[in-house]
mmCIF file of C-alpha atoms (C1' of nucleotides) in Angstrom:
data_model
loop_
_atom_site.group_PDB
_atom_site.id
_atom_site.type_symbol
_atom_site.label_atom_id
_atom_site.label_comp_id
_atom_site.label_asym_id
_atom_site.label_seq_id
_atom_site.Cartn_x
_atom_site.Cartn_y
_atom_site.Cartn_z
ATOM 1 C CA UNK S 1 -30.829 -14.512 2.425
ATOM 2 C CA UNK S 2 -26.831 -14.642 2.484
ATOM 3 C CA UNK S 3 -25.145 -15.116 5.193
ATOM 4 C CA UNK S 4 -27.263 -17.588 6.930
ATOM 5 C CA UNK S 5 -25.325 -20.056 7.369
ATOM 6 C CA UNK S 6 -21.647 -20.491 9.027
ATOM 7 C CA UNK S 7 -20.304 -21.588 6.084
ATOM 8 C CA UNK S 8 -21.953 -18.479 4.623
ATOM 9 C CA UNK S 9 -21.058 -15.711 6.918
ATOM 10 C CA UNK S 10 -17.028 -17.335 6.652
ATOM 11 C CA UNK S 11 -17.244 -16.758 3.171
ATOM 12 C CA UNK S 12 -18.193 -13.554 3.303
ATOM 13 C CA UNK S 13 -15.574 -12.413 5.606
ATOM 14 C CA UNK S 14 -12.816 -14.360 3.610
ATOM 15 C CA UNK S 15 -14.388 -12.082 0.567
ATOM 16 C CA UNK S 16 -13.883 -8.739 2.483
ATOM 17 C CA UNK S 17 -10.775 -9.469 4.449
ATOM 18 C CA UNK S 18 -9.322 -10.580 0.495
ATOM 19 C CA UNK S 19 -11.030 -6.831 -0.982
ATOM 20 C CA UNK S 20 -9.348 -5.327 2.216
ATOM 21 C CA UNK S 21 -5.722 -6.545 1.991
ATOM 22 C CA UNK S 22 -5.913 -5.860 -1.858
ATOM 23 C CA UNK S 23 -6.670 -2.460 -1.843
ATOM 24 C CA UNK S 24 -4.656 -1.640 1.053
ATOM 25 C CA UNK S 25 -1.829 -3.114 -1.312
ATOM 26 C CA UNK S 26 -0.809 -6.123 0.774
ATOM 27 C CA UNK S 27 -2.383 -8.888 -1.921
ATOM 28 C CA UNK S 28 -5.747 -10.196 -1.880
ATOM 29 C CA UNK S 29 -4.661 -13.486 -0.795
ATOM 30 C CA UNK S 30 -2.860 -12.640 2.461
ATOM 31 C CA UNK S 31 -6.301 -11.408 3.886
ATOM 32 C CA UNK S 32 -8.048 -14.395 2.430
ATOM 33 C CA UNK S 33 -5.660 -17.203 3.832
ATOM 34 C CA UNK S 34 -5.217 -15.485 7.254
ATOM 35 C CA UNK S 35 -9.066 -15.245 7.608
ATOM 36 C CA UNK S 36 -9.731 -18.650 5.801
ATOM 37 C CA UNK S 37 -7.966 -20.261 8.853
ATOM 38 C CA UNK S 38 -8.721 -17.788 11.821
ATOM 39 C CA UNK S 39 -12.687 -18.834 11.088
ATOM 40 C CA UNK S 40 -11.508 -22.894 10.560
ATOM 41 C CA UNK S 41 -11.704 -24.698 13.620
ATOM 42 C CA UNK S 42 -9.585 -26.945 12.803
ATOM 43 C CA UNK S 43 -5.917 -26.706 11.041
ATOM 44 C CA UNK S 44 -5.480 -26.260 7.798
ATOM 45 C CA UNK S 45 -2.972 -27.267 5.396
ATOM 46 C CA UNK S 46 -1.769 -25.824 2.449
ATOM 47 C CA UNK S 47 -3.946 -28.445 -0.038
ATOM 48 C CA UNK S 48 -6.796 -27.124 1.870
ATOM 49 C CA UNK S 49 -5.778 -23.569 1.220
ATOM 50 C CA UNK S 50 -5.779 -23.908 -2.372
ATOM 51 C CA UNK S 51 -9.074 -25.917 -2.340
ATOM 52 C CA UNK S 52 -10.848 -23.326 -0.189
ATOM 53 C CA UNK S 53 -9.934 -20.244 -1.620
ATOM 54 C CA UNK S 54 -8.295 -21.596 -5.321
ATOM 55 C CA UNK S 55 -4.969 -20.183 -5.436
ATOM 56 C CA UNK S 56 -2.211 -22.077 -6.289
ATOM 57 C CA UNK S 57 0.381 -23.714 -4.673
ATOM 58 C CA UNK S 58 2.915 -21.556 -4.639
ATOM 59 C CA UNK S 59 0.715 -18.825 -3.373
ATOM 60 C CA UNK S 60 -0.497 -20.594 -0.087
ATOM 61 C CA UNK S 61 3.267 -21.514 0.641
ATOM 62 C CA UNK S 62 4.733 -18.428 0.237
ATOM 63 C CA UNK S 63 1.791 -16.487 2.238
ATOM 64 C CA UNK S 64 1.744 -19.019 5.119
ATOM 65 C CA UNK S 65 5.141 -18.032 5.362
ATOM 66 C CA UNK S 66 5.209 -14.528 5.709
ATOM 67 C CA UNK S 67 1.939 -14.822 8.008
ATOM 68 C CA UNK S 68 3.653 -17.506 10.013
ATOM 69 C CA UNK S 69 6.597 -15.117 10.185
ATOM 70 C CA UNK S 70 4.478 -12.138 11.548
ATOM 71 C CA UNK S 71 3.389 -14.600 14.014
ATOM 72 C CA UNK S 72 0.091 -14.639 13.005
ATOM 73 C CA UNK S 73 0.171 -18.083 11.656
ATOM 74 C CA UNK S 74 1.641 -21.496 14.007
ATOM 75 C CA UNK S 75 2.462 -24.573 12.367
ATOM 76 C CA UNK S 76 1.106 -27.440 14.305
ATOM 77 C CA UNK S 77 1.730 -30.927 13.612
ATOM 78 C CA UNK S 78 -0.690 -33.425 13.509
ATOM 79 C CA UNK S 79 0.251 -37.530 14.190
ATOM 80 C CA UNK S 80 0.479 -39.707 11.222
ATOM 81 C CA UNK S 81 0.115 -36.508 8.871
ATOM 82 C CA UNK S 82 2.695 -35.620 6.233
ATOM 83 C CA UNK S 83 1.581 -32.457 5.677
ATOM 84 C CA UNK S 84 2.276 -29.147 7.486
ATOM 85 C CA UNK S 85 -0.667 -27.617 9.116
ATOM 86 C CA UNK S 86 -1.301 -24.210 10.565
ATOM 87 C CA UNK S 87 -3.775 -22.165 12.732
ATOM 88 C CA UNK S 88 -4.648 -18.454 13.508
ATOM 89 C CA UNK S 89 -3.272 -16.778 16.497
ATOM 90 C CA UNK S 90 -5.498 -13.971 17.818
ATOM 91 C CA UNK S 91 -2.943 -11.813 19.447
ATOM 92 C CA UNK S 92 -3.597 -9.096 16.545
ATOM 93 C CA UNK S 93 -1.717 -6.255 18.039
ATOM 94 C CA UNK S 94 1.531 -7.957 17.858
ATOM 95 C CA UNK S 95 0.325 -9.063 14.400
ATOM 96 C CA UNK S 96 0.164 -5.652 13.048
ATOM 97 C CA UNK S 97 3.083 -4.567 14.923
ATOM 98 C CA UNK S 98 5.276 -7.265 13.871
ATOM 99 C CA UNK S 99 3.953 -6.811 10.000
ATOM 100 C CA UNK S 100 4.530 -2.632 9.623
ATOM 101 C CA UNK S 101 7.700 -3.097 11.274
ATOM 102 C CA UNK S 102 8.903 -4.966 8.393
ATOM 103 C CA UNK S 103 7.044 -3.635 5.532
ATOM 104 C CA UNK S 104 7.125 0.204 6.381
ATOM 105 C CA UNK S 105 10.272 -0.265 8.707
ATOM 106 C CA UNK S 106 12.442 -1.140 5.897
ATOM 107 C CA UNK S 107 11.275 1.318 3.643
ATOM 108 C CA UNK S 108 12.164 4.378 5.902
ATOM 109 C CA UNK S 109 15.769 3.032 6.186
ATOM 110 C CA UNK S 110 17.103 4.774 2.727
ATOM 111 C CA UNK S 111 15.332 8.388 4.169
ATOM 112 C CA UNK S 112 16.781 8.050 7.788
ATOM 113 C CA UNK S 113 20.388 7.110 6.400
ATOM 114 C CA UNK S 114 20.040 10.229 3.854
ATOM 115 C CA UNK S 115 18.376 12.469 6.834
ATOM 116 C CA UNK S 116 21.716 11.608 8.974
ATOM 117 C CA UNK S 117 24.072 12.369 6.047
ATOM 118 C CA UNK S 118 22.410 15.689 5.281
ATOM 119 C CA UNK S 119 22.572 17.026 8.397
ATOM 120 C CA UNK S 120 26.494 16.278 8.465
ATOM 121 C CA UNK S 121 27.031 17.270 5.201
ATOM 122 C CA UNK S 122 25.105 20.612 5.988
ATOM 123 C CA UNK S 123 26.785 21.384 9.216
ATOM 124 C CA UNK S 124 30.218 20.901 6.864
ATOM 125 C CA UNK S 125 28.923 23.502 4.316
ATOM 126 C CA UNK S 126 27.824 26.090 7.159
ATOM 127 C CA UNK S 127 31.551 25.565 8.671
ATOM 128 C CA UNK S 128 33.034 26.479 4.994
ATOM 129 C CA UNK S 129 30.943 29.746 5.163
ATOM 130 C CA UNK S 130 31.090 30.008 1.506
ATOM 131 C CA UNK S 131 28.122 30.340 -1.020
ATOM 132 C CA UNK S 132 24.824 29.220 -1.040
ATOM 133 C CA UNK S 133 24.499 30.122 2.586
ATOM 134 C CA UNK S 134 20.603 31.204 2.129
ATOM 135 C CA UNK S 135 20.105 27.951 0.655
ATOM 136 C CA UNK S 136 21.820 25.815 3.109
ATOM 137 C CA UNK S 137 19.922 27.676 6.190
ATOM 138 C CA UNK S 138 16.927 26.908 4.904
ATOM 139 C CA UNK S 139 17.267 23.235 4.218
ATOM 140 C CA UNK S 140 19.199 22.807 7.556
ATOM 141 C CA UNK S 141 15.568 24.232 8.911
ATOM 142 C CA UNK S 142 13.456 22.197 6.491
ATOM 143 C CA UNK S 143 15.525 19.245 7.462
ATOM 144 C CA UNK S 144 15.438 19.954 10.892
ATOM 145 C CA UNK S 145 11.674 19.780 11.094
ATOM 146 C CA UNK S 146 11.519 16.432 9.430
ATOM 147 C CA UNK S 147 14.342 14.984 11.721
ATOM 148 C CA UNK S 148 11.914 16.453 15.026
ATOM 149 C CA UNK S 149 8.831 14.749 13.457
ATOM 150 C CA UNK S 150 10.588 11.309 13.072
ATOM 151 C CA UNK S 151 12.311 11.503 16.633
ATOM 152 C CA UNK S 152 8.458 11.969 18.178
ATOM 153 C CA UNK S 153 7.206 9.028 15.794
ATOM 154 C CA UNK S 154 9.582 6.986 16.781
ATOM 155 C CA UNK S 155 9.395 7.502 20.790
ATOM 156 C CA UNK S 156 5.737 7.058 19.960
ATOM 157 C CA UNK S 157 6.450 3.829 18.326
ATOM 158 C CA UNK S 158 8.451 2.248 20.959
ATOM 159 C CA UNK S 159 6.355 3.534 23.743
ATOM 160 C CA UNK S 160 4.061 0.991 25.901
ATOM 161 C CA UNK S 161 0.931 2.528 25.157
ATOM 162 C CA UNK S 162 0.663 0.995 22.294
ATOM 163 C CA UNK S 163 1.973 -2.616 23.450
ATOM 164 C CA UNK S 164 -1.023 -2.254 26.408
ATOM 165 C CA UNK S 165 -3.440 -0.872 23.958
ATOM 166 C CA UNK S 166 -3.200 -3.025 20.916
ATOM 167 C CA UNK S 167 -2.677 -6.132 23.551
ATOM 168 C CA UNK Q 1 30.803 14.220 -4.722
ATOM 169 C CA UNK Q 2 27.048 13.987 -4.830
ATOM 170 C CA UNK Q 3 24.965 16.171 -2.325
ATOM 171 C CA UNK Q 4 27.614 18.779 -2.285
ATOM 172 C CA UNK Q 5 25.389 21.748 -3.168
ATOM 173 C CA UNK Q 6 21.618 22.389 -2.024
ATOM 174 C CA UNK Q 7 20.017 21.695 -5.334
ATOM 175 C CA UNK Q 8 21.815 18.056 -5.424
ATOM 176 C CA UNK Q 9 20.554 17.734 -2.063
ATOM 177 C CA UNK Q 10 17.323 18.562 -3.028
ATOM 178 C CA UNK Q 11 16.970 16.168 -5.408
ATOM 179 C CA UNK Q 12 18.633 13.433 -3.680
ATOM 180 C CA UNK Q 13 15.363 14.142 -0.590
ATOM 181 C CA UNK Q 14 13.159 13.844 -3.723
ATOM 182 C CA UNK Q 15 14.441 10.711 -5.263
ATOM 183 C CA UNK Q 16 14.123 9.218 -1.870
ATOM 184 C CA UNK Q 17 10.779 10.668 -1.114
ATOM 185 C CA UNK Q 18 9.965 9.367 -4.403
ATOM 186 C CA UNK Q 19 10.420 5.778 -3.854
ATOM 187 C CA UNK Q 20 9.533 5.741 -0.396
ATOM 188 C CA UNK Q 21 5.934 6.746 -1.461
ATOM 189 C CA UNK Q 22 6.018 4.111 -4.474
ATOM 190 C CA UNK Q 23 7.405 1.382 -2.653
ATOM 191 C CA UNK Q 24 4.914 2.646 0.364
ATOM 192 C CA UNK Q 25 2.014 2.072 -2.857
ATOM 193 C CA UNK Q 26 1.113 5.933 -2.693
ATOM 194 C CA UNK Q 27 2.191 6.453 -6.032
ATOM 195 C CA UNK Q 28 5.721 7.736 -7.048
ATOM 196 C CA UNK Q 29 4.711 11.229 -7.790
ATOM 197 C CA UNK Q 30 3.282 12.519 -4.251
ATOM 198 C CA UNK Q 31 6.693 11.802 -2.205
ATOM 199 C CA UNK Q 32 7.827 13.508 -5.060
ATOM 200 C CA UNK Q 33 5.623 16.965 -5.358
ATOM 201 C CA UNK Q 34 5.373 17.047 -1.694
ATOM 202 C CA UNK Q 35 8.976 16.373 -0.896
ATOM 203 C CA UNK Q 36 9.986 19.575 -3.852
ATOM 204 C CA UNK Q 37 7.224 21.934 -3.081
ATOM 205 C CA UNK Q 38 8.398 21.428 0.939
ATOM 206 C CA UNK Q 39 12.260 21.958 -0.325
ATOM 207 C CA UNK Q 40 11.192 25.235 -2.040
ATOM 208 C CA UNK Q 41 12.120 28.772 -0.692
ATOM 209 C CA UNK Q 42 9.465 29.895 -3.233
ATOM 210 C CA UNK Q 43 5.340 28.796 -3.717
ATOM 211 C CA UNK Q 44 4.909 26.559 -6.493
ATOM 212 C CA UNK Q 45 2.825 26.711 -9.783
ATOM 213 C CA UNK Q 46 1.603 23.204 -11.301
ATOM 214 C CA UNK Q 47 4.016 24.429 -14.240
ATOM 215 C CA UNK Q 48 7.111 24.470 -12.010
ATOM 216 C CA UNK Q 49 6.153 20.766 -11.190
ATOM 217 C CA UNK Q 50 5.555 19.365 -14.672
ATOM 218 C CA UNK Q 51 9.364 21.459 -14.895
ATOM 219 C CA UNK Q 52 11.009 20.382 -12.151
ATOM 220 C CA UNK Q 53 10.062 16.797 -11.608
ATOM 221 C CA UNK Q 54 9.025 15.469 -15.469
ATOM 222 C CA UNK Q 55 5.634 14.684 -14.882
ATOM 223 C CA UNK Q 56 2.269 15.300 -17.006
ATOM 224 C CA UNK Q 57 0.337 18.588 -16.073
ATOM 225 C CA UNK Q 58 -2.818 15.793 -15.148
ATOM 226 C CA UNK Q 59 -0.596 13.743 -12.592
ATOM 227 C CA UNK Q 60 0.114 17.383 -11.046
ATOM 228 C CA UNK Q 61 -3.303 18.372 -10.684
ATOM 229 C CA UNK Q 62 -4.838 15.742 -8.960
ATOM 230 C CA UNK Q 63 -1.891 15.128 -6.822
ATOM 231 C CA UNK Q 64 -1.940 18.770 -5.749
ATOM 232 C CA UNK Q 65 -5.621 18.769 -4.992
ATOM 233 C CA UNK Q 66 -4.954 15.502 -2.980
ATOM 234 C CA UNK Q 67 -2.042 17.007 -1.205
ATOM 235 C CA UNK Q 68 -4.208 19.629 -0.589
ATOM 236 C CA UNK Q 69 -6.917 17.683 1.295
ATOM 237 C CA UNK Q 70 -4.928 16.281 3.823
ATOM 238 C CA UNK Q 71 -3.727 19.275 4.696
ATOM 239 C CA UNK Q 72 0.208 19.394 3.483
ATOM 240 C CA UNK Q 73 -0.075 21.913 1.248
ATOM 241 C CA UNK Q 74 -2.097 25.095 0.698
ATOM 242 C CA UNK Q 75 -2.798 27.472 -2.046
ATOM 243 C CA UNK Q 76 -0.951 31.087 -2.207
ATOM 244 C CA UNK Q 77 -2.135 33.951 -4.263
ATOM 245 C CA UNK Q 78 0.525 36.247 -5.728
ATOM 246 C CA UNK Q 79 -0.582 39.557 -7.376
ATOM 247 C CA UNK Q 80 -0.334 39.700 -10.725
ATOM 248 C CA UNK Q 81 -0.091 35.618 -11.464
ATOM 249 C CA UNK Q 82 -2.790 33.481 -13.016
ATOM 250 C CA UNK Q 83 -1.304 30.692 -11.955
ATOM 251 C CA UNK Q 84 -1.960 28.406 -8.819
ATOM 252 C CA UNK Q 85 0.292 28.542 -6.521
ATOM 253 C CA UNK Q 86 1.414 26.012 -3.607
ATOM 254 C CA UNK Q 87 3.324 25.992 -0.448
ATOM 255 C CA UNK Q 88 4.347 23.354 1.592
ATOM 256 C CA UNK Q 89 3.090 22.745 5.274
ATOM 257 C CA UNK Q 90 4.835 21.098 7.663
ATOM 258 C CA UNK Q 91 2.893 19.834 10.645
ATOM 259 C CA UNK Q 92 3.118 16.178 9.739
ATOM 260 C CA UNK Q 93 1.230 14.458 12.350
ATOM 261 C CA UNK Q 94 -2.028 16.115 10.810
ATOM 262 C CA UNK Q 95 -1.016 15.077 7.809
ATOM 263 C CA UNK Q 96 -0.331 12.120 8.045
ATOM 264 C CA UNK Q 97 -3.405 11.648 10.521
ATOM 265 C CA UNK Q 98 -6.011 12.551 7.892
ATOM 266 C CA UNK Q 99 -4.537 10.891 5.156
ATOM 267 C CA UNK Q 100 -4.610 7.388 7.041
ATOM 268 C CA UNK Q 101 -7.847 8.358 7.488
ATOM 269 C CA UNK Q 102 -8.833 8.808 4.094
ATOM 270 C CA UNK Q 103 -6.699 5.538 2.979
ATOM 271 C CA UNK Q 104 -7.471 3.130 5.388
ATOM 272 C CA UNK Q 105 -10.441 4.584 7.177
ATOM 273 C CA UNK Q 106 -12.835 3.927 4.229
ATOM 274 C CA UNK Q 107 -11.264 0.752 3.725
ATOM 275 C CA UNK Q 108 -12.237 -0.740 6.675
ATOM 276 C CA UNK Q 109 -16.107 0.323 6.675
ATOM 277 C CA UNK Q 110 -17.035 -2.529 4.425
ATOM 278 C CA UNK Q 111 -15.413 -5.074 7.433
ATOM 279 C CA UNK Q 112 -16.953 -3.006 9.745
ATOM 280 C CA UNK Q 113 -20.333 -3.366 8.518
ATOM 281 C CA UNK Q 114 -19.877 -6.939 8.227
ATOM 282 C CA UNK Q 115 -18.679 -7.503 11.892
ATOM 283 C CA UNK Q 116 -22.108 -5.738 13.211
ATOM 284 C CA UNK Q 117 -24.051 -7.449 10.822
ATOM 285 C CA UNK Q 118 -22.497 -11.107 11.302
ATOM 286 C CA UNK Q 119 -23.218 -10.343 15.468
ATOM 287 C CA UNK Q 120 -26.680 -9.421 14.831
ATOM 288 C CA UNK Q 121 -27.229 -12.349 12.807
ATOM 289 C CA UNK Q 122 -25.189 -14.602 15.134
ATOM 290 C CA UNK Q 123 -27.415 -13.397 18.279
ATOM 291 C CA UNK Q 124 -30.757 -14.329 15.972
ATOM 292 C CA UNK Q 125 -28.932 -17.815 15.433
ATOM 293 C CA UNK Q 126 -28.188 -19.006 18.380
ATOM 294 C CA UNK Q 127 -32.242 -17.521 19.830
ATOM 295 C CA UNK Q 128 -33.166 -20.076 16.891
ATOM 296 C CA UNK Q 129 -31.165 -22.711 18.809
ATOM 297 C CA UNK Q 130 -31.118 -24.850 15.530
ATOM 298 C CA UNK Q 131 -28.575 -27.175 14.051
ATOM 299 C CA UNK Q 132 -24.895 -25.849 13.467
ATOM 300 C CA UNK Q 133 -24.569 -24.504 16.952
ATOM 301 C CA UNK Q 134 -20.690 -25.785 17.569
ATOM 302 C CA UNK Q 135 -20.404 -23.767 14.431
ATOM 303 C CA UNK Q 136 -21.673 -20.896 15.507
ATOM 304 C CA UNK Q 137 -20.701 -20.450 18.603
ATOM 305 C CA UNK Q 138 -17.145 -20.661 17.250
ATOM 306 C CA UNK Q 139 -17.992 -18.049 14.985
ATOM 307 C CA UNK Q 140 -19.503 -16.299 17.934
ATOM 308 C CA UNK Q 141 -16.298 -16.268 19.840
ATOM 309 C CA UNK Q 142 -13.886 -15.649 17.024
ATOM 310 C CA UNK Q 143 -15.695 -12.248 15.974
ATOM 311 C CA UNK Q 144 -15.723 -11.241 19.286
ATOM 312 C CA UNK Q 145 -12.253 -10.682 19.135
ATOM 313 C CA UNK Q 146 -11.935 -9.145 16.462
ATOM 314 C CA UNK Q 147 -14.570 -6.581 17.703
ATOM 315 C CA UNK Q 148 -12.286 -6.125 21.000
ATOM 316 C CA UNK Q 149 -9.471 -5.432 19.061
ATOM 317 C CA UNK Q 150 -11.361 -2.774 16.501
ATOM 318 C CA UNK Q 151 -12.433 -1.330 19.952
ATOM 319 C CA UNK Q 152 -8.995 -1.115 21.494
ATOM 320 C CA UNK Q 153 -7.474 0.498 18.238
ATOM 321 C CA UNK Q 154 -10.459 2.999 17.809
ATOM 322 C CA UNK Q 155 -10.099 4.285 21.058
ATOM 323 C CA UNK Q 156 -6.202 4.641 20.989
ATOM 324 C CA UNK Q 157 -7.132 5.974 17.444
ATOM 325 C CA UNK Q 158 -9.091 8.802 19.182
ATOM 326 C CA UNK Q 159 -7.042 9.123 21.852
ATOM 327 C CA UNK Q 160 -5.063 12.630 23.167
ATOM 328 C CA UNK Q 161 -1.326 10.948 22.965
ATOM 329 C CA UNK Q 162 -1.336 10.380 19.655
ATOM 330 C CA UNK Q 163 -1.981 13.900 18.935
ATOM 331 C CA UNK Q 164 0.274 15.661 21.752
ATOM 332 C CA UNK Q 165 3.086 12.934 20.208
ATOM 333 C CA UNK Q 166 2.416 13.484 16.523
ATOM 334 C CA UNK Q 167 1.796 17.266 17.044
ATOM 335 C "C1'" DT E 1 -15.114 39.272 -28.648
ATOM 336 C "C1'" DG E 2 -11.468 36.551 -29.660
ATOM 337 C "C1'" DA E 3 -7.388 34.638 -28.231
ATOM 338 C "C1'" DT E 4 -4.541 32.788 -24.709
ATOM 339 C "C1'" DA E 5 -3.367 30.696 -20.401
ATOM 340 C "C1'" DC E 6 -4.907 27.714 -16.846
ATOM 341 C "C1'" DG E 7 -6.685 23.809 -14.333
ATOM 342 C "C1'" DT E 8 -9.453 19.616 -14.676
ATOM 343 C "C1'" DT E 9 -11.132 15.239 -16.328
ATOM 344 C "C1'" DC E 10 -11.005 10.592 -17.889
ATOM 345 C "C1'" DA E 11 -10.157 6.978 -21.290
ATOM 346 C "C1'" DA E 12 -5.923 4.892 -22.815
ATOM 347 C "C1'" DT E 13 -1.466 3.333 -21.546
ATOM 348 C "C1'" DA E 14 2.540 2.170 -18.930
ATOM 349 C "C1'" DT E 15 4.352 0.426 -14.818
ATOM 350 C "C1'" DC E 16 4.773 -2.335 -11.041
ATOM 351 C "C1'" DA E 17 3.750 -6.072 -8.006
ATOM 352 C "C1'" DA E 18 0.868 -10.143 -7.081
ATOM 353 C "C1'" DT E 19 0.007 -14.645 -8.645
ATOM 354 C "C1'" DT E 20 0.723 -18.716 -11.189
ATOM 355 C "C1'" DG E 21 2.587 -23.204 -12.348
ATOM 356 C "C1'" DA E 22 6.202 -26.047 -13.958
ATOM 357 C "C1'" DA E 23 10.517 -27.767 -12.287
ATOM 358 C "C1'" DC E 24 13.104 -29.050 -8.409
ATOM 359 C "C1'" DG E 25 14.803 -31.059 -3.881
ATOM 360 C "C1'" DT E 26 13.436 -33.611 0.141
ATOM 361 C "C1'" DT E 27 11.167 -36.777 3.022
ATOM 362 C "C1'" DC E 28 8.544 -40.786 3.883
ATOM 363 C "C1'" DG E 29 6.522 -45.308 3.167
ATOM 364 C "C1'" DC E 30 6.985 -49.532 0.793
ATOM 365 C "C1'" DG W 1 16.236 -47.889 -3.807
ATOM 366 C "C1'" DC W 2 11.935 -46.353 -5.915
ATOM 367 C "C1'" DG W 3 7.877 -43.847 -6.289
ATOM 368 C "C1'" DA W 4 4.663 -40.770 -4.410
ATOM 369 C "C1'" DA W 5 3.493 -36.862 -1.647
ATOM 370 C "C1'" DC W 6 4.986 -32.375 -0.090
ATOM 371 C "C1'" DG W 7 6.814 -27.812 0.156
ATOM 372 C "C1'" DT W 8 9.659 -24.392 -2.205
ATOM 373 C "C1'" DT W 9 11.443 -21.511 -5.819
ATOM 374 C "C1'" DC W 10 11.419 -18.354 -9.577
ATOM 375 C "C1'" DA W 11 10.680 -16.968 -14.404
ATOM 376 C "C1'" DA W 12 6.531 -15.901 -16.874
ATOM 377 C "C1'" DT W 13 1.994 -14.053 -16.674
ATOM 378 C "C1'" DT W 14 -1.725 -11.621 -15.005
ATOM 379 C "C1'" DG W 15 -4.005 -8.014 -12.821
ATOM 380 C "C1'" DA W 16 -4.373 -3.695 -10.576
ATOM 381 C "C1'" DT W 17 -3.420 1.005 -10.435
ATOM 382 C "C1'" DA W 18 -0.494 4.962 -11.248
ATOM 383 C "C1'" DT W 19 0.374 8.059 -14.919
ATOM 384 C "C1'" DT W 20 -0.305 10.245 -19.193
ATOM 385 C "C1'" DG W 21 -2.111 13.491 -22.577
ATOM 386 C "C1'" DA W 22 -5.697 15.072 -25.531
ATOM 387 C "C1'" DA W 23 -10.059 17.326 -25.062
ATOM 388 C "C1'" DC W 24 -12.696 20.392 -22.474
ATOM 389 C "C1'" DG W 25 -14.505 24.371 -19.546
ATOM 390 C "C1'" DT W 26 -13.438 28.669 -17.498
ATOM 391 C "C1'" DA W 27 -11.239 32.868 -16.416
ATOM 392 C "C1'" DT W 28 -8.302 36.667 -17.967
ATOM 393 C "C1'" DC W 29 -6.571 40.160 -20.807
ATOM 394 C "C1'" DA W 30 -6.091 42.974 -25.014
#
DNA sequence: TGATACGTTCAATATCAATTGAACGTTCGC
DNA sequence: GCGAACGTTCAATTGATATTGAACGTATCA
């Protein structure tokens, strides 16, 4: 049977945690180092990385960096050793919240800033009273909904529910 | 100036929609059909979105029926018209609710199975009291957080804020 | 009934982002 | 100072998946 061994039951998880992060478009090889090193017990460097898992160099550098930078990674330095080695923190609710804030965080920027000048730009055009005033009213509402929605979302966001929740 | 009449405007929310969703790795085209179809005074036929937004009647179809799924959009007769016909919804916190559910939920199952299985296994391991114990034991503890975690963010998943928040 | 207008499907293709690996700079031991 | 061991960078490549469009089934109307 598979799975009946440690060394087993790792690999499996390294194989769904890779099939995880893939699909959910954040590389397969984010999910495979981060889980390669949570289930290590000791720390890993990035030789060991590519050994384990066979990526390449480049790849275990430039993922330990973003994981390290999510905090979900620590660099710890071992006496007499050149090399940098890292282990897993466990404090996955910062993790996550640390890791959406930059990769969806920055992506909403471009719609907020446009949100913002709409709304000026629409109060202008109501002020002018000229044309189009049928069309304006009705963005000004469509854009008004959207605006409510990401006021809630973000209150929601910053709110310590989730901090005590997610730990 | 850009933006200075409501169809600019329009487009620029689409654009932006557009690339949100892309860069988001939902695919250029939903931001895209949601974002014109909820910027429409008037229901909208498959045709107007191969039209307005350049795409193939395909890519329309099965992003309409997905739209549909989650909930953002819904189907409108009008007398006399063959055609399909789609307006836009606009409580987003459903929306967006059951389409993290479709997109992540299922993506997790596989891990979930695993984590039940690996505990189950572990348990039987450790009756055994064989060789590798250090080993598993580490295991042991290491999946356990991971299961307290899953715990924490089902039940904050299924909780009553999120809902009241999101609306 | 035949012809037309739709919506759907899915294999082929295009597009985008993840991954590689060679080249580079730096640090350390000798 | 020299060579080896590391980590980093980035242009090229690969791989995944979004998107297309031709073929198809079905409903509608004359």
């Amino acid at each position: 049977m598979n799975g009946s061994t440690p060394q087993q039951m790792r690999r499996q998880f390294i194989e769904a945690a890779g099939q995880m992060t893939q699909t959910l478009g954040a590389g397969r090889v984010l999910g495979q180092v981060f889980t390669h090193i949570y289930f290590s017990r000791d720390p890993q460097s990035l030789d060991d990385l590519t050994r384990a898992l066979g990526i390449s160099k480049g790849s275990a550098s430039m993922i330990v960096r973003q994981l390290e930078q999510w905090g979900a990674l620590r660099k710890v330095w071992i006496k007499g050793e050149r090399k940098d080695y890292y282990e897993a923190l466990d404090h996955f609710g910062r993790i996550l919240r640390r890791a959406l804030l930059e990769v969806i965080g920055r992506k909403m920027e471009v719609g907020d800033h446009l949100l913002e000048e709409a709304d000026a730009r629409m109060q202008e055009a109501v002020a002018r009273s000229n044309n189009d005033m049928a069309d304006w009213s009705f963005l000004r509402e469509r854009v008004g909904k959207i605006r409510a929605f990401r006021g809630r979302a973000q209150r929601l966001w910053d709110s310590s529910i989730l901090k005590m929740l997610l730990k």
